[in-house]
CSV table of C-alpha atoms in Angstrom, one decimal:
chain,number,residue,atom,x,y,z
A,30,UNK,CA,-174.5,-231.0,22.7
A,31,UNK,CA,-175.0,-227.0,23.3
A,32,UNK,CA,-177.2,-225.3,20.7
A,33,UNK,CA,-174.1,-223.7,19.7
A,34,UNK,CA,-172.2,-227.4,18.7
A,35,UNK,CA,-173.3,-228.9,15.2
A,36,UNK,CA,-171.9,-232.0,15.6
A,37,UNK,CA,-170.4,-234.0,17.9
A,38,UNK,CA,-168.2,-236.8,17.9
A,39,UNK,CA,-166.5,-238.8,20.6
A,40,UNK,CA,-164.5,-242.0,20.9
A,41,UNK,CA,-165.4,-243.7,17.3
A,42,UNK,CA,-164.1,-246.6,16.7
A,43,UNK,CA,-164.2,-249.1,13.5
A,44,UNK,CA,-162.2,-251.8,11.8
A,45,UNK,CA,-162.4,-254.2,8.9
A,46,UNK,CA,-161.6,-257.8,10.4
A,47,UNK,CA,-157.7,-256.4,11.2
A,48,UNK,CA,-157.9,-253.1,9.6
A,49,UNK,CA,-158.7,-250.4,12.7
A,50,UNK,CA,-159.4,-247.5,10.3
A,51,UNK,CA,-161.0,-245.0,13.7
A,52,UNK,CA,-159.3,-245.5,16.9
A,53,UNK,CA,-161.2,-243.4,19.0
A,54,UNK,CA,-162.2,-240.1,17.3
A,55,UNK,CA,-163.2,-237.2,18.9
A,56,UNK,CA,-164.4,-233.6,17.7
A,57,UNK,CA,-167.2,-231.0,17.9
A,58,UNK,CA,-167.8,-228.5,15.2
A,59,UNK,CA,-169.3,-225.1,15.9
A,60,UNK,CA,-172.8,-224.2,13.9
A,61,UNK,CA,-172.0,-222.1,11.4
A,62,UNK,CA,-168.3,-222.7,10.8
A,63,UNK,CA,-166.0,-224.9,8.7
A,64,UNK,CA,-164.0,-227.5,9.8
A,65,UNK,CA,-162.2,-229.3,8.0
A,66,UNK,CA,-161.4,-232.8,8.9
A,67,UNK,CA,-158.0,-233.3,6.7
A,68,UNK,CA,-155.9,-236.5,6.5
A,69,UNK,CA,-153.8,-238.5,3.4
A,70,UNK,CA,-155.8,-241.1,1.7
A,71,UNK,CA,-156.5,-244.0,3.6
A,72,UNK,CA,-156.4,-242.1,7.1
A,73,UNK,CA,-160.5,-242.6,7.7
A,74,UNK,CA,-162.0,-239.4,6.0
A,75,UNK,CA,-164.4,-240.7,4.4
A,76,UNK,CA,-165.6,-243.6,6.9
A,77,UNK,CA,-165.8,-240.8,9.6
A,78,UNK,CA,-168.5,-239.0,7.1
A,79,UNK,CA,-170.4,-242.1,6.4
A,80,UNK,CA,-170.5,-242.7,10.1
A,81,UNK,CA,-172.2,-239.3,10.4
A,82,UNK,CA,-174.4,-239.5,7.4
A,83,UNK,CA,-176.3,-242.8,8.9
A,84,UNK,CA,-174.6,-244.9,6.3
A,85,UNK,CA,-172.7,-246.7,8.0
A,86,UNK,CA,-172.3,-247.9,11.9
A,87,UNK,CA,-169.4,-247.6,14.1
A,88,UNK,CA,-168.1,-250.2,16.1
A,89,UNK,CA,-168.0,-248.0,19.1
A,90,UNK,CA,-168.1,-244.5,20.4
A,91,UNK,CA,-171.1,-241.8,20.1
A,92,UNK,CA,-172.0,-238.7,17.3
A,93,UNK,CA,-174.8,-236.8,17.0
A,94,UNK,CA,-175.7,-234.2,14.1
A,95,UNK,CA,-177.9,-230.8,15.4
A,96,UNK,CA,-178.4,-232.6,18.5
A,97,UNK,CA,-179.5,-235.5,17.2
A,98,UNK,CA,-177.9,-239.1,17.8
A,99,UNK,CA,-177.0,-240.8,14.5
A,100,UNK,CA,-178.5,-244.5,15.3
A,101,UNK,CA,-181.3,-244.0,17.9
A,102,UNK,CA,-182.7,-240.9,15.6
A,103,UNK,CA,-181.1,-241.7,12.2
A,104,UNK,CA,-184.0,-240.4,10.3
A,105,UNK,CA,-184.0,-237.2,12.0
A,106,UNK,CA,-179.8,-237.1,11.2
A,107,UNK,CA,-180.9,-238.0,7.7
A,108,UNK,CA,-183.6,-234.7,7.4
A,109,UNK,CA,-181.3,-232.4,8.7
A,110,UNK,CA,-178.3,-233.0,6.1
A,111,UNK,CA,-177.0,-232.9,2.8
A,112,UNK,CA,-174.1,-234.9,1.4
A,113,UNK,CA,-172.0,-234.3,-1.3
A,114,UNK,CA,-169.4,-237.0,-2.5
A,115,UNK,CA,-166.3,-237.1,-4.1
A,116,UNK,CA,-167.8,-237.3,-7.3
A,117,UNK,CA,-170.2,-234.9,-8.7
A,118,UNK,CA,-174.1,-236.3,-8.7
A,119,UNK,CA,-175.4,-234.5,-11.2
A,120,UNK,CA,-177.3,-235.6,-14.6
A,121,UNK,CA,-175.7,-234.9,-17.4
A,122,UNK,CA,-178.6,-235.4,-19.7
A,123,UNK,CA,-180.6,-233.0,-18.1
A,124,UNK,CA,-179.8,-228.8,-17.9
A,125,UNK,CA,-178.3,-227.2,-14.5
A,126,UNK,CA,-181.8,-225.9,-14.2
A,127,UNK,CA,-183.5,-229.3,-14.6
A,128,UNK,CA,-181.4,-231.0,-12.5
A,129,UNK,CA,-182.2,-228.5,-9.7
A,130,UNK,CA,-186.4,-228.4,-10.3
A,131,UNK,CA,-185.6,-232.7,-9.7
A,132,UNK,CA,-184.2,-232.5,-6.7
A,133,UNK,CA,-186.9,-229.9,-5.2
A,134,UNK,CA,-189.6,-231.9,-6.9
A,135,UNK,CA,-188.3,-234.9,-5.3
A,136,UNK,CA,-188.2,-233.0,-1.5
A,137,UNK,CA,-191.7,-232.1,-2.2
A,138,UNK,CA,-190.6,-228.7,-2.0
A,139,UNK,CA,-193.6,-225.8,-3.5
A,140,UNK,CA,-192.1,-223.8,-6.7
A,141,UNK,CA,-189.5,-225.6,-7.6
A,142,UNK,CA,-188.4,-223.8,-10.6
A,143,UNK,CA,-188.2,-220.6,-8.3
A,144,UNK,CA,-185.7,-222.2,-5.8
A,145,UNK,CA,-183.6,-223.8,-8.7
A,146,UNK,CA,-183.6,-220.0,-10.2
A,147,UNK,CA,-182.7,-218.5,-6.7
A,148,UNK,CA,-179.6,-221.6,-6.6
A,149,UNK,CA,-178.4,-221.1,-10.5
A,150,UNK,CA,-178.2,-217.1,-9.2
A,151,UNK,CA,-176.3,-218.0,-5.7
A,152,UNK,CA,-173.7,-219.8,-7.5
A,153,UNK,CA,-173.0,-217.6,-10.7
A,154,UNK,CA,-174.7,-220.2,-12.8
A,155,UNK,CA,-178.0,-218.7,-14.1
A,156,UNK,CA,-176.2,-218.2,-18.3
A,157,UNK,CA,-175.5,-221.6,-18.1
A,158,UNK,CA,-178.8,-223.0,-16.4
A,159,UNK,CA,-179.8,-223.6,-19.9
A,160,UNK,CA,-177.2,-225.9,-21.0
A,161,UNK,CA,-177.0,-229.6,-20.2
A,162,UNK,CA,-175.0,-230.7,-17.4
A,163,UNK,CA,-172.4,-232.5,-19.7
A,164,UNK,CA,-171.7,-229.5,-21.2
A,165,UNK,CA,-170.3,-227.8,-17.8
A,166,UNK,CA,-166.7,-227.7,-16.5
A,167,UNK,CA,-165.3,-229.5,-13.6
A,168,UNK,CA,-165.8,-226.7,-11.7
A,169,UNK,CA,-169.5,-225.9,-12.4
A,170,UNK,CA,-170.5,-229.2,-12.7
A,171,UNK,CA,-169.4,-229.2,-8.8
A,172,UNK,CA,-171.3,-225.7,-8.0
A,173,UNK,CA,-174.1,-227.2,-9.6
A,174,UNK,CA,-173.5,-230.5,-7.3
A,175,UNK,CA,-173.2,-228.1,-4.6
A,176,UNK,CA,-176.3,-226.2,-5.1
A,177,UNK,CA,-178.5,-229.5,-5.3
A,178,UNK,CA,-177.0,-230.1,-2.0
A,179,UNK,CA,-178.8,-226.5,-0.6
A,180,UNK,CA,-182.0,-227.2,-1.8
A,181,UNK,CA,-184.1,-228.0,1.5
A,182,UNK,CA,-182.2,-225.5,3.7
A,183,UNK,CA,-180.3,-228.4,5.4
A,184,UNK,CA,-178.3,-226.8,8.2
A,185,UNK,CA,-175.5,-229.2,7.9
A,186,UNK,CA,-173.8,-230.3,4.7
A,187,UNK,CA,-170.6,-232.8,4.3
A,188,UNK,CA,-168.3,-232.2,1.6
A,189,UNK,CA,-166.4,-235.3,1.2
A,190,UNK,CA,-163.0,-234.3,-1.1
A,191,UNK,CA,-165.4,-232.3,-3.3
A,192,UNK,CA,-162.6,-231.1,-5.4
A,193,UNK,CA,-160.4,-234.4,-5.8
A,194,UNK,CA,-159.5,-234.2,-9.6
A,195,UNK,CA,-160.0,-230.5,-10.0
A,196,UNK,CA,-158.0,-228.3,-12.2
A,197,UNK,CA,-156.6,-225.1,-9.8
A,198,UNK,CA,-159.4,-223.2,-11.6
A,199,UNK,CA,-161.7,-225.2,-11.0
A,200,UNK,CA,-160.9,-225.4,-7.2
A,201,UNK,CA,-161.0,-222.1,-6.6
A,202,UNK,CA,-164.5,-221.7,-8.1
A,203,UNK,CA,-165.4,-224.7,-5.5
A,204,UNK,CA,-163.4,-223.1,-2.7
A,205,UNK,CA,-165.9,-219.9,-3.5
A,206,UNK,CA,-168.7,-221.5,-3.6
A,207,UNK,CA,-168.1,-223.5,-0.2
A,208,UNK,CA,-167.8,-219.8,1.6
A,209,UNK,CA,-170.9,-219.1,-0.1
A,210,UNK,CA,-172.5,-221.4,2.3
A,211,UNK,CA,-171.0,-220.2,5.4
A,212,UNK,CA,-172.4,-216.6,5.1
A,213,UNK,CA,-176.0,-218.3,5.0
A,214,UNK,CA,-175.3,-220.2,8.1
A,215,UNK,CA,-174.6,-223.2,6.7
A,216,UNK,CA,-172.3,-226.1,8.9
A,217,UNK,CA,-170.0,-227.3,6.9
A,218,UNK,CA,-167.7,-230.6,8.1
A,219,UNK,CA,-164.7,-230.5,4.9
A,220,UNK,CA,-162.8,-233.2,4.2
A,221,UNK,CA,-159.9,-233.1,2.5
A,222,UNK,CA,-156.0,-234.3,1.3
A,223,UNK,CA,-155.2,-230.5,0.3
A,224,UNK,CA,-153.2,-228.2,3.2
A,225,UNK,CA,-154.0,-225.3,0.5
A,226,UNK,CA,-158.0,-226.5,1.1
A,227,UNK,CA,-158.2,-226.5,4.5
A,228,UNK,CA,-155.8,-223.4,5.0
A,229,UNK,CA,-158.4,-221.3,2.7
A,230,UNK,CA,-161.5,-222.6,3.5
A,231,UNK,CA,-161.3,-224.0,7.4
A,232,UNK,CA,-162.2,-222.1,10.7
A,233,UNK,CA,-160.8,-225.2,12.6
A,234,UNK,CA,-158.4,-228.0,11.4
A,235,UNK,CA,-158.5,-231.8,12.8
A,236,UNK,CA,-155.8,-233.8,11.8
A,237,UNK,CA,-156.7,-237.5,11.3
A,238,UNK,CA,-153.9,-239.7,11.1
A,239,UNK,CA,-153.7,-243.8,11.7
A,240,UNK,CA,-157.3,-243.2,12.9
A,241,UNK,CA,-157.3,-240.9,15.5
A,242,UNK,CA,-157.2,-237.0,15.6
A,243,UNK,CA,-153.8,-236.1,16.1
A,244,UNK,CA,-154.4,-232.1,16.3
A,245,UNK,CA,-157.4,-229.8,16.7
A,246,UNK,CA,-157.2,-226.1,16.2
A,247,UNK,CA,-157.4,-222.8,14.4
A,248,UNK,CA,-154.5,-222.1,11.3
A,249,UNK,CA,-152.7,-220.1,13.8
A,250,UNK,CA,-152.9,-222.1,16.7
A,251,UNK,CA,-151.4,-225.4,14.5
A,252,UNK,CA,-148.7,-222.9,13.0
A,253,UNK,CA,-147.7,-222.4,16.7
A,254,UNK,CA,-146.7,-226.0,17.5
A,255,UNK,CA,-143.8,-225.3,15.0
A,256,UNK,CA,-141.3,-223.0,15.8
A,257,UNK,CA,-140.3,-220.4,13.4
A,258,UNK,CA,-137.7,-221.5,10.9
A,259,UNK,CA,-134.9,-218.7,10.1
A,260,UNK,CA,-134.1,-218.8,6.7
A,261,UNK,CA,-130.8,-216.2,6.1
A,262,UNK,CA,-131.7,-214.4,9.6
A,263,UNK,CA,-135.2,-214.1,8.8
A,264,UNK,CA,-137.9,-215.8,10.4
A,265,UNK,CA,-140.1,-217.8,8.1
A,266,UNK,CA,-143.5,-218.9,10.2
A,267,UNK,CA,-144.3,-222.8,9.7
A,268,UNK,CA,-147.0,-223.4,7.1
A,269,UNK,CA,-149.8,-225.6,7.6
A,270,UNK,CA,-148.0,-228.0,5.6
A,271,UNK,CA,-144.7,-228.3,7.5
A,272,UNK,CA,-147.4,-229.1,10.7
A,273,UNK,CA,-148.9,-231.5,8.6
A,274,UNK,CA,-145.6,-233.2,8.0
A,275,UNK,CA,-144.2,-232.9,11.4
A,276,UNK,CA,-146.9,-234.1,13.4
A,277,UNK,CA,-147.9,-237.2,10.8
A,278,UNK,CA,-143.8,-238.2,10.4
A,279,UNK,CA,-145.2,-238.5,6.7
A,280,UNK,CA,-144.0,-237.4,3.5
A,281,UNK,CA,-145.8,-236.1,0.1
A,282,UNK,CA,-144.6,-239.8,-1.4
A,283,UNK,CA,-146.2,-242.0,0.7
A,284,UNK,CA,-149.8,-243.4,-0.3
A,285,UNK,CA,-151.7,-244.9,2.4
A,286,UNK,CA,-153.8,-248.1,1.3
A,287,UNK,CA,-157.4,-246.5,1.1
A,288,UNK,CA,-160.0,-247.7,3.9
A,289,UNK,CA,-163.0,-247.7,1.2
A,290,UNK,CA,-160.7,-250.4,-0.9
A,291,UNK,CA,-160.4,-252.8,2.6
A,292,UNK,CA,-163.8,-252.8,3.8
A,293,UNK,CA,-164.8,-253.9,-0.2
A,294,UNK,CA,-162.0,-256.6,0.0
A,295,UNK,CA,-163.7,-257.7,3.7
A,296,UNK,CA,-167.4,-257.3,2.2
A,297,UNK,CA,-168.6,-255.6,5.4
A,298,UNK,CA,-168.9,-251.7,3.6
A,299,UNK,CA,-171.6,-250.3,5.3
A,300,UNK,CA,-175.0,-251.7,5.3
């Protein structure tokens, strides 16, 4: 790894008994950037993620996180990131506030309350840092989610679908609050079923599709593997959607069987 690559990822393999869910990924991700690792369900988001947060093995192939190697130096992978799920983490019998002051308490962190003041600011949530957790929207309870996820300074984060279920509102206020953590420096690795997500938020795009990356590249530089389409003598330039479509031969009907649901059904999930 350079000290300018974040993570790095090559030749991944793993399967459940027949199930080959990686196939020999590969990717690097730039410090500082977003990249957005986007594929339909089933395609081996999410098993690429736990690979990379420690919790779970690979059958083959390498990755390291800030330069260090996720099974020989696991606890130094496991210091250096944060990991936010599909489904918001927070308490909802505590306040925003009090679910912040936890999480510093529980990093050992000095002035809690001060850090989970500074986070309630960052993320436009300081009125309602008062309130209970259960009281929030979709959308804050995520920037709260979020902003637990900051506390330590970790220099990597994963987002793993972190707005599957959102209203379009509530989306947006996530897609904000994701760039918020960019401009402080933050690595983010995105994954995600939504074009619109990774079109907005991503400074590279993987493609992952029957377990291996199918594309790798900037918005523009996917848009150019489609030629433009002329609708009534004017050229209409591909969206990252018709890529998406083109390159995976899929369409927005078809529902992949979800890799989490075969490695339960094979009781090897990740150990």
């Amino acid at each position: 790894m350079t000290t300018d690559t974040a993570i790095k990822v090559q030749g991944l393999e793993k399967s459940y008994k027949d199930l080959h869910v990686l196939r020999g990924v590969d990717f690097e991700v730039a410090r500082g950037s977003i990249f957005a690792l986007l594929g339909s369900n089933g395609a081996g988001k999410t098993t690429v993620v736990r690979i990379l947060a420690t919790l779970l093995k690979a059958d083959a192939g390498a990755a390291a996180v800030a330069g260090f190697d996720v099974i020989g130096q696991a606890q130094k992978v496991r210091e250096t990131i944060s990991l936010t799920g599909q489904f918001a983490a927070v308490d909802e019998v505590l306040t925003g506030r009090e679910n912040l002051v936890l999480i510093a308490q529980l990093r050992h962190l000095p002035d809690p309350g001060g850090i989970a003041d500074g986070l309630l600011a960052r993320f436009s949530l300081t009125e309602a840092g008062s309130r209970k957790a259960s009281t929030y929207s979709g959308g804050m309870r995520r920037r709260l989610d979020i902003a637990m996820s900051l506390i330590g300074n970790p220099p990597v984060i994963f987002l793993d679908e972190p707005t599957t279920g959102l209203d379009p509102a509530a989306r947006i206020e996530v897609w904000d609050a994701v760039k918020e953590l960019t401009r402080g420096g933050t690595t983010v690795l995105l994954t995600t079923q939504y074009l619109d997500e990774a079109e907005q938020l991503a400074d590279r795009i993987a493609i992952l599709h029957k377990g291996r990356i199918i594309v790798n590249g900037t918005l523009q530089e996917l848009k150019q593997l489609l030629p433009p389409a002329k609708v009534e003598y004017v050229e209409k330039q591909p969206s990252l959607e018709d890529v998406f479509f083109a390159l995976t031969g899929e369409d927005d009907t078809e529902t992949p069987a979800d890799e989490a649901s075969a490695a339960a059904k094979t009781g090897k999930e990740g150990r």
